[in-house]
mmCIF file of N, CA and C in Angstrom:
data_model
loop_
_atom_site.group_PDB
_atom_site.id
_atom_site.type_symbol
_atom_site.label_atom_id
_atom_site.label_comp_id
_atom_site.label_asym_id
_atom_site.label_seq_id
_atom_site.Cartn_x
_atom_site.Cartn_y
_atom_site.Cartn_z
ATOM 1 N N MET A 1 0.830 -1.194 0.000
ATOM 2 C CA MET A 1 0.000 0.000 0.000
ATOM 3 C C MET A 1 0.872 1.254 0.000
ATOM 4 N N ILE A 2 1.928 1.238 0.793
ATOM 5 C CA ILE A 2 2.833 2.390 0.849
ATOM 6 C C ILE A 2 3.532 2.573 -0.498
ATOM 7 N N GLU A 3 3.898 1.464 -1.139
ATOM 8 C CA GLU A 3 4.573 1.548 -2.440
ATOM 9 C C GLU A 3 3.655 2.153 -3.497
ATOM 10 N N LEU A 4 2.370 1.781 -3.449
ATOM 11 C CA LEU A 4 1.400 2.347 -4.386
ATOM 12 C C LEU A 4 1.250 3.849 -4.152
ATOM 13 N N PHE A 5 1.175 4.241 -2.887
ATOM 14 C CA PHE A 5 1.089 5.657 -2.537
ATOM 15 C C PHE A 5 2.310 6.413 -3.045
ATOM 16 N N GLU A 6 3.497 5.829 -2.857
ATOM 17 C CA GLU A 6 4.722 6.478 -3.313
ATOM 18 C C GLU A 6 4.756 6.632 -4.824
ATOM 19 N N SER A 7 4.333 5.604 -5.554
ATOM 20 C CA SER A 7 4.366 5.692 -7.015
ATOM 21 C C SER A 7 3.364 6.714 -7.541
ATOM 22 N N ILE A 8 2.227 6.815 -6.888
ATOM 23 C CA ILE A 8 1.223 7.806 -7.319
ATOM 24 C C ILE A 8 1.690 9.214 -6.988
ATOM 25 N N ILE A 9 2.216 9.403 -5.793
ATOM 26 C CA ILE A 9 2.553 10.753 -5.349
ATOM 27 C C ILE A 9 3.829 11.287 -6.007
ATOM 28 N N ASN A 10 4.678 10.404 -6.501
ATOM 29 C CA ASN A 10 5.888 10.845 -7.185
ATOM 30 C C ASN A 10 5.688 11.046 -8.681
ATOM 31 N N ASN A 11 4.489 10.876 -9.159
ATOM 32 C CA ASN A 11 4.198 10.935 -10.579
ATOM 33 C C ASN A 11 3.890 12.373 -11.006
ATOM 34 N N LYS A 12 4.644 12.882 -11.959
ATOM 35 C CA LYS A 12 4.435 14.247 -12.447
ATOM 36 C C LYS A 12 3.115 14.375 -13.203
ATOM 37 N N THR A 13 2.696 13.311 -13.874
ATOM 38 C CA THR A 13 1.432 13.329 -14.608
ATOM 39 C C THR A 13 0.250 13.517 -13.656
ATOM 40 N N MET A 14 0.301 12.882 -12.491
ATOM 41 C CA MET A 14 -0.771 13.046 -11.508
ATOM 42 C C MET A 14 -0.843 14.485 -11.005
ATOM 43 N N LEU A 15 0.302 15.139 -10.900
ATOM 44 C CA LEU A 15 0.314 16.546 -10.500
ATOM 45 C C LEU A 15 -0.363 17.408 -11.556
ATOM 46 N N ILE A 16 -0.097 17.141 -12.810
ATOM 47 C CA ILE A 16 -0.710 17.912 -13.894
ATOM 48 C C ILE A 16 -2.216 17.651 -13.956
ATOM 49 N N ILE A 17 -2.613 16.391 -13.805
ATOM 50 C CA ILE A 17 -4.040 16.066 -13.791
ATOM 51 C C ILE A 17 -4.725 16.767 -12.621
ATOM 52 N N GLY A 18 -4.093 16.758 -11.461
ATOM 53 C CA GLY A 18 -4.650 17.430 -10.288
ATOM 54 C C GLY A 18 -4.785 18.925 -10.484
ATOM 55 N N THR A 19 -3.844 19.514 -11.194
ATOM 56 C CA THR A 19 -3.907 20.951 -11.466
ATOM 57 C C THR A 19 -5.077 21.280 -12.389
ATOM 58 N N TYR A 20 -5.282 20.463 -13.405
ATOM 59 C CA TYR A 20 -6.408 20.696 -14.309
ATOM 60 C C TYR A 20 -7.743 20.396 -13.651
ATOM 61 N N TYR A 21 -7.781 19.472 -12.710
ATOM 62 C CA TYR A 21 -9.011 19.179 -11.982
ATOM 63 C C TYR A 21 -9.330 20.288 -10.979
ATOM 64 N N CYS A 22 -8.312 20.947 -10.488
ATOM 65 C CA CYS A 22 -8.460 21.985 -9.473
ATOM 66 C C CYS A 22 -9.288 23.179 -9.965
ATOM 67 N N VAL A 23 -9.089 23.570 -11.195
ATOM 68 C CA VAL A 23 -9.755 24.772 -11.711
ATOM 69 C C VAL A 23 -11.275 24.624 -11.737
ATOM 70 N N PRO A 24 -11.844 23.583 -12.370
ATOM 71 C CA PRO A 24 -13.309 23.507 -12.393
ATOM 72 C C PRO A 24 -13.934 23.255 -11.021
ATOM 73 N N ILE A 25 -13.259 22.499 -10.162
ATOM 74 C CA ILE A 25 -13.845 22.238 -8.850
ATOM 75 C C ILE A 25 -13.814 23.491 -7.982
ATOM 76 N N THR A 26 -12.786 24.321 -8.119
ATOM 77 C CA THR A 26 -12.744 25.597 -7.397
ATOM 78 C C THR A 26 -13.830 26.538 -7.887
ATOM 79 N N ILE A 27 -14.027 26.598 -9.188
ATOM 80 C CA ILE A 27 -15.095 27.429 -9.753
ATOM 81 C C ILE A 27 -16.457 26.930 -9.289
ATOM 82 N N ALA A 28 -16.639 25.608 -9.224
ATOM 83 C CA ALA A 28 -17.909 25.049 -8.761
ATOM 84 C C ALA A 28 -18.197 25.442 -7.321
ATOM 85 N N VAL A 29 -17.191 25.411 -6.458
ATOM 86 C CA VAL A 29 -17.396 25.810 -5.059
ATOM 87 C C VAL A 29 -17.759 27.279 -4.970
ATOM 88 N N ILE A 30 -17.090 28.124 -5.731
ATOM 89 C CA ILE A 30 -17.382 29.556 -5.706
ATOM 90 C C ILE A 30 -18.802 29.831 -6.207
ATOM 91 N N VAL A 31 -19.185 29.171 -7.291
ATOM 92 C CA VAL A 31 -20.533 29.358 -7.839
ATOM 93 C C VAL A 31 -21.585 28.868 -6.842
ATOM 94 N N LEU A 32 -21.374 27.695 -6.261
ATOM 95 C CA LEU A 32 -22.330 27.180 -5.284
ATOM 96 C C LEU A 32 -22.421 28.059 -4.048
ATOM 97 N N PHE A 33 -21.334 28.708 -3.698
ATOM 98 C CA PHE A 33 -21.358 29.597 -2.540
ATOM 99 C C PHE A 33 -22.271 30.798 -2.767
ATOM 100 N N PHE A 34 -22.296 31.312 -3.985
ATOM 101 C CA PHE A 34 -23.077 32.514 -4.259
ATOM 102 C C PHE A 34 -24.468 32.248 -4.812
ATOM 103 N N LEU A 35 -24.808 31.006 -5.098
ATOM 104 C CA LEU A 35 -26.156 30.705 -5.584
ATOM 105 C C LEU A 35 -27.184 30.902 -4.479
ATOM 106 N N LYS A 36 -28.315 31.419 -4.868
ATOM 107 C CA LYS A 36 -29.373 31.638 -3.890
ATOM 108 C C LYS A 36 -29.960 30.321 -3.389
ATOM 109 N N THR A 37 -29.904 29.275 -4.215
ATOM 110 C CA THR A 37 -30.449 27.979 -3.806
ATOM 111 C C THR A 37 -29.564 27.264 -2.795
ATOM 112 N N SER A 38 -28.363 27.764 -2.554
ATOM 113 C CA SER A 38 -27.488 27.171 -1.544
ATOM 114 C C SER A 38 -27.800 27.688 -0.145
ATOM 115 N N ARG A 39 -28.786 28.529 -0.056
ATOM 116 C CA ARG A 39 -29.197 29.062 1.240
ATOM 117 C C ARG A 39 -30.508 28.402 1.651
ATOM 118 N N ASP A 40 -30.713 28.301 2.951
ATOM 119 C CA ASP A 40 -32.006 27.860 3.425
ATOM 120 C C ASP A 40 -32.670 29.040 4.135
ATOM 121 N N GLU A 41 -33.737 28.763 4.866
ATOM 122 C CA GLU A 41 -34.474 29.869 5.480
ATOM 123 C C GLU A 41 -33.686 30.594 6.556
ATOM 124 N N ARG A 42 -32.629 29.986 7.074
ATOM 125 C CA ARG A 42 -31.843 30.630 8.119
ATOM 126 C C ARG A 42 -30.564 31.254 7.592
ATOM 127 N N GLY A 43 -30.368 31.271 6.325
ATOM 128 C CA GLY A 43 -29.151 31.869 5.789
ATOM 129 C C GLY A 43 -28.328 30.871 5.012
ATOM 130 N N ARG A 44 -27.129 30.613 5.456
ATOM 131 C CA ARG A 44 -26.201 29.741 4.731
ATOM 132 C C ARG A 44 -25.928 28.437 5.490
ATOM 133 N N ALA A 45 -26.948 27.844 6.047
ATOM 134 C CA ALA A 45 -26.749 26.617 6.832
ATOM 135 C C ALA A 45 -26.281 25.461 5.960
ATOM 136 N N ILE A 46 -26.698 25.409 4.722
ATOM 137 C CA ILE A 46 -26.281 24.327 3.821
ATOM 138 C C ILE A 46 -24.777 24.378 3.610
ATOM 139 N N ILE A 47 -24.249 25.545 3.330
ATOM 140 C CA ILE A 47 -22.810 25.689 3.117
ATOM 141 C C ILE A 47 -22.057 25.448 4.423
ATOM 142 N N GLY A 48 -22.613 25.850 5.529
ATOM 143 C CA GLY A 48 -21.978 25.625 6.824
ATOM 144 C C GLY A 48 -21.850 24.154 7.158
ATOM 145 N N LYS A 49 -22.921 23.389 6.928
ATOM 146 C CA LYS A 49 -22.873 21.948 7.187
ATOM 147 C C LYS A 49 -21.862 21.271 6.270
ATOM 148 N N ALA A 50 -21.853 21.649 5.011
ATOM 149 C CA ALA A 50 -20.903 21.064 4.064
ATOM 150 C C ALA A 50 -19.465 21.440 4.427
ATOM 151 N N SER A 51 -19.274 22.641 4.926
ATOM 152 C CA SER A 51 -17.936 23.079 5.323
ATOM 153 C C SER A 51 -17.421 22.312 6.532
ATOM 154 N N ILE A 52 -18.293 21.982 7.455
ATOM 155 C CA ILE A 52 -17.887 21.200 8.614
ATOM 156 C C ILE A 52 -17.404 19.820 8.172
ATOM 157 N N ILE A 53 -18.144 19.188 7.278
ATOM 158 C CA ILE A 53 -17.759 17.872 6.776
ATOM 159 C C ILE A 53 -16.415 17.942 6.060
ATOM 160 N N SER A 54 -16.251 18.930 5.183
ATOM 161 C CA SER A 54 -14.997 19.018 4.431
ATOM 162 C C SER A 54 -13.827 19.396 5.330
ATOM 163 N N THR A 55 -14.059 20.142 6.396
ATOM 164 C CA THR A 55 -12.988 20.466 7.336
ATOM 165 C C THR A 55 -12.527 19.228 8.095
ATOM 166 N N ILE A 56 -13.468 18.385 8.484
ATOM 167 C CA ILE A 56 -13.107 17.135 9.156
ATOM 168 C C ILE A 56 -12.286 16.252 8.226
ATOM 169 N N VAL A 57 -12.694 16.150 6.972
ATOM 170 C CA VAL A 57 -11.947 15.358 5.994
ATOM 171 C C VAL A 57 -10.555 15.958 5.782
ATOM 172 N N PHE A 58 -10.449 17.283 5.744
ATOM 173 C CA PHE A 58 -9.158 17.943 5.593
ATOM 174 C C PHE A 58 -8.221 17.590 6.734
ATOM 175 N N ILE A 59 -8.720 17.645 7.956
ATOM 176 C CA ILE A 59 -7.892 17.327 9.119
ATOM 177 C C ILE A 59 -7.384 15.894 9.040
ATOM 178 N N ILE A 60 -8.255 14.972 8.673
ATOM 179 C CA ILE A 60 -7.857 13.567 8.569
ATOM 180 C C ILE A 60 -6.818 13.382 7.473
ATOM 181 N N LEU A 61 -7.061 13.955 6.293
ATOM 182 C CA LEU A 61 -6.140 13.775 5.171
ATOM 183 C C LEU A 61 -4.768 14.391 5.433
ATOM 184 N N VAL A 62 -4.737 15.545 6.049
ATOM 185 C CA VAL A 62 -3.452 16.190 6.340
ATOM 186 C C VAL A 62 -2.652 15.362 7.335
ATOM 187 N N ASN A 63 -3.316 14.809 8.327
ATOM 188 C CA ASN A 63 -2.604 13.978 9.297
ATOM 189 C C ASN A 63 -2.104 12.682 8.672
ATOM 190 N N VAL A 64 -2.904 12.066 7.811
ATOM 191 C CA VAL A 64 -2.456 10.855 7.117
ATOM 192 C C VAL A 64 -1.277 11.179 6.210
ATOM 193 N N PHE A 65 -1.360 12.287 5.480
ATOM 194 C CA PHE A 65 -0.258 12.692 4.601
ATOM 195 C C PHE A 65 1.010 12.976 5.398
ATOM 196 N N ALA A 66 0.872 13.610 6.547
ATOM 197 C CA ALA A 66 2.039 13.898 7.382
ATOM 198 C C ALA A 66 2.684 12.609 7.884
ATOM 199 N N LYS A 67 1.864 11.650 8.301
ATOM 200 C CA LYS A 67 2.414 10.371 8.762
ATOM 201 C C LYS A 67 3.108 9.627 7.627
ATOM 202 N N LEU A 68 2.495 9.610 6.453
ATOM 203 C CA LEU A 68 3.097 8.906 5.320
ATOM 204 C C LEU A 68 4.346 9.614 4.812
ATOM 205 N N SER A 69 4.378 10.930 4.906
ATOM 206 C CA SER A 69 5.551 11.660 4.415
ATOM 207 C C SER A 69 6.757 11.487 5.334
ATOM 208 N N MET A 70 6.532 11.077 6.558
ATOM 209 C CA MET A 70 7.646 10.819 7.468
ATOM 210 C C MET A 70 8.365 9.521 7.112
ATOM 211 N N ARG A 71 7.686 8.618 6.439
ATOM 212 C CA ARG A 71 8.266 7.323 6.087
ATOM 213 C C ARG A 71 9.111 7.371 4.827
ATOM 214 N N THR A 72 8.798 8.290 3.934
ATOM 215 C CA THR A 72 9.477 8.320 2.641
ATOM 216 C C THR A 72 10.102 9.687 2.411
ATOM 217 N N PRO A 73 11.196 9.738 1.685
ATOM 218 C CA PRO A 73 11.762 11.049 1.332
ATOM 219 C C PRO A 73 10.857 11.737 0.323
ATOM 220 N N MET A 74 10.634 13.016 0.520
ATOM 221 C CA MET A 74 9.721 13.768 -0.335
ATOM 222 C C MET A 74 10.498 14.807 -1.129
ATOM 223 N N ASP A 75 10.246 14.853 -2.434
ATOM 224 C CA ASP A 75 10.803 15.901 -3.267
ATOM 225 C C ASP A 75 9.684 16.898 -3.590
ATOM 226 N N PHE A 76 9.965 17.827 -4.500
ATOM 227 C CA PHE A 76 8.993 18.865 -4.837
ATOM 228 C C PHE A 76 7.698 18.272 -5.378
ATOM 229 N N TYR A 77 7.807 17.328 -6.313
ATOM 230 C CA TYR A 77 6.612 16.752 -6.920
ATOM 231 C C TYR A 77 5.771 15.995 -5.903
ATOM 232 N N SER A 78 6.415 15.319 -4.995
ATOM 233 C CA SER A 78 5.677 14.570 -3.980
ATOM 234 C C SER A 78 4.886 15.503 -3.073
ATOM 235 N N MET A 79 5.525 16.545 -2.592
ATOM 236 C CA MET A 79 4.836 17.475 -1.703
ATOM 237 C C MET A 79 3.727 18.230 -2.433
ATOM 238 N N ALA A 80 4.047 18.713 -3.630
ATOM 239 C CA ALA A 80 3.045 19.456 -4.404
ATOM 240 C C ALA A 80 1.870 18.561 -4.762
ATOM 241 N N ASN A 81 2.153 17.325 -5.149
ATOM 242 C CA ASN A 81 1.104 16.391 -5.516
ATOM 243 C C ASN A 81 0.216 16.061 -4.319
ATOM 244 N N GLY A 82 0.815 15.841 -3.176
ATOM 245 C CA GLY A 82 0.037 15.538 -1.985
ATOM 246 C C GLY A 82 -0.871 16.679 -1.574
ATOM 247 N N VAL A 83 -0.323 17.878 -1.539
ATOM 248 C CA VAL A 83 -1.118 19.047 -1.160
ATOM 249 C C VAL A 83 -2.215 19.318 -2.192
ATOM 250 N N GLN A 84 -1.878 19.178 -3.471
ATOM 251 C CA GLN A 84 -2.853 19.411 -4.539
ATOM 252 C C GLN A 84 -4.031 18.453 -4.428
ATOM 253 N N TRP A 85 -3.750 17.176 -4.205
ATOM 254 C CA TRP A 85 -4.836 16.201 -4.141
ATOM 255 C C TRP A 85 -5.627 16.292 -2.847
ATOM 256 N N ILE A 86 -5.013 16.709 -1.760
ATOM 257 C CA ILE A 86 -5.786 16.965 -0.541
ATOM 258 C C ILE A 86 -6.773 18.096 -0.796
ATOM 259 N N TYR A 87 -6.314 19.156 -1.436
ATOM 260 C CA TYR A 87 -7.177 20.284 -1.792
ATOM 261 C C TYR A 87 -8.320 19.825 -2.694
ATOM 262 N N ASN A 88 -8.000 19.040 -3.716
ATOM 263 C CA ASN A 88 -9.020 18.571 -4.652
ATOM 264 C C ASN A 88 -10.057 17.683 -3.975
ATOM 265 N N ILE A 89 -9.611 16.785 -3.120
ATOM 266 C CA ILE A 89 -10.541 15.890 -2.432
ATOM 267 C C ILE A 89 -11.455 16.674 -1.499
ATOM 268 N N VAL A 90 -10.893 17.622 -0.772
ATOM 269 C CA VAL A 90 -11.707 18.426 0.154
ATOM 270 C C VAL A 90 -12.739 19.247 -0.606
ATOM 271 N N LEU A 91 -12.352 19.865 -1.713
ATOM 272 C CA LEU A 91 -13.323 20.644 -2.487
ATOM 273 C C LEU A 91 -14.378 19.759 -3.136
ATOM 274 N N THR A 92 -13.996 18.577 -3.575
ATOM 275 C CA THR A 92 -14.971 17.657 -4.145
ATOM 276 C C THR A 92 -15.994 17.245 -3.097
ATOM 277 N N ILE A 93 -15.541 16.960 -1.896
ATOM 278 C CA ILE A 93 -16.466 16.618 -0.815
ATOM 279 C C ILE A 93 -17.354 17.808 -0.478
ATOM 280 N N GLN A 94 -16.804 19.003 -0.527
ATOM 281 C CA GLN A 94 -17.601 20.212 -0.280
ATOM 282 C C GLN A 94 -18.736 20.336 -1.305
ATOM 283 N N VAL A 95 -18.414 20.159 -2.584
ATOM 284 C CA VAL A 95 -19.428 20.273 -3.636
ATOM 285 C C VAL A 95 -20.482 19.182 -3.486
ATOM 286 N N VAL A 96 -20.048 17.960 -3.267
ATOM 287 C CA VAL A 96 -20.995 16.845 -3.126
ATOM 288 C C VAL A 96 -21.892 17.057 -1.909
ATOM 289 N N ALA A 97 -21.325 17.504 -0.795
ATOM 290 C CA ALA A 97 -22.124 17.739 0.406
ATOM 291 C C ALA A 97 -23.134 18.865 0.187
ATOM 292 N N ILE A 98 -22.745 19.924 -0.496
ATOM 293 C CA ILE A 98 -23.692 21.013 -0.786
ATOM 294 C C ILE A 98 -24.838 20.500 -1.647
ATOM 295 N N LEU A 99 -24.511 19.721 -2.671
ATOM 296 C CA LEU A 99 -25.557 19.198 -3.550
ATOM 297 C C LEU A 99 -26.478 18.227 -2.812
ATOM 298 N N ILE A 100 -25.931 17.417 -1.932
ATOM 299 C CA ILE A 100 -26.776 16.496 -1.149
ATOM 300 C C ILE A 100 -27.676 17.274 -0.210
ATOM 301 N N TYR A 101 -27.120 18.252 0.488
ATOM 302 C CA TYR A 101 -27.942 19.039 1.415
ATOM 303 C C TYR A 101 -29.005 19.853 0.680
ATOM 304 N N LYS A 102 -28.704 20.295 -0.546
ATOM 305 C CA LYS A 102 -29.713 21.016 -1.320
ATOM 306 C C LYS A 102 -30.884 20.101 -1.680
ATOM 307 N N LYS A 103 -30.593 18.833 -1.956
ATOM 308 C CA LYS A 103 -31.659 17.873 -2.265
ATOM 309 C C LYS A 103 -32.477 17.536 -1.033
ATOM 310 N N ILE A 104 -31.822 17.439 0.123
ATOM 311 C CA ILE A 104 -32.508 17.064 1.360
ATOM 312 C C ILE A 104 -33.416 18.186 1.846
ATOM 313 N N GLU A 105 -32.918 19.408 1.827
ATOM 314 C CA GLU A 105 -33.684 20.535 2.406
ATOM 315 C C GLU A 105 -34.493 21.259 1.383
#
């Protein structure tokens, strides 16, 4: 499992893919933040609930990345790739949580 993580995180292609994925997901979060349908009767509770979930996921992912980075030597691509994909995963969870909460409420 560690070897698979190392091969993925040291891959320059994964960094480029993560960079291209970052742009639309960031735009989606910004658009969802300003949409009127992302609000409920009390204001921005939908975005608040989704933010709590994504913050918890961020804390977990950063700690896992820190533990794994202590085991292996990290170069620029490894660190950039890890941080980029943590950002992408957190924003993806944010978008999915907002869309789920919009359907529920």
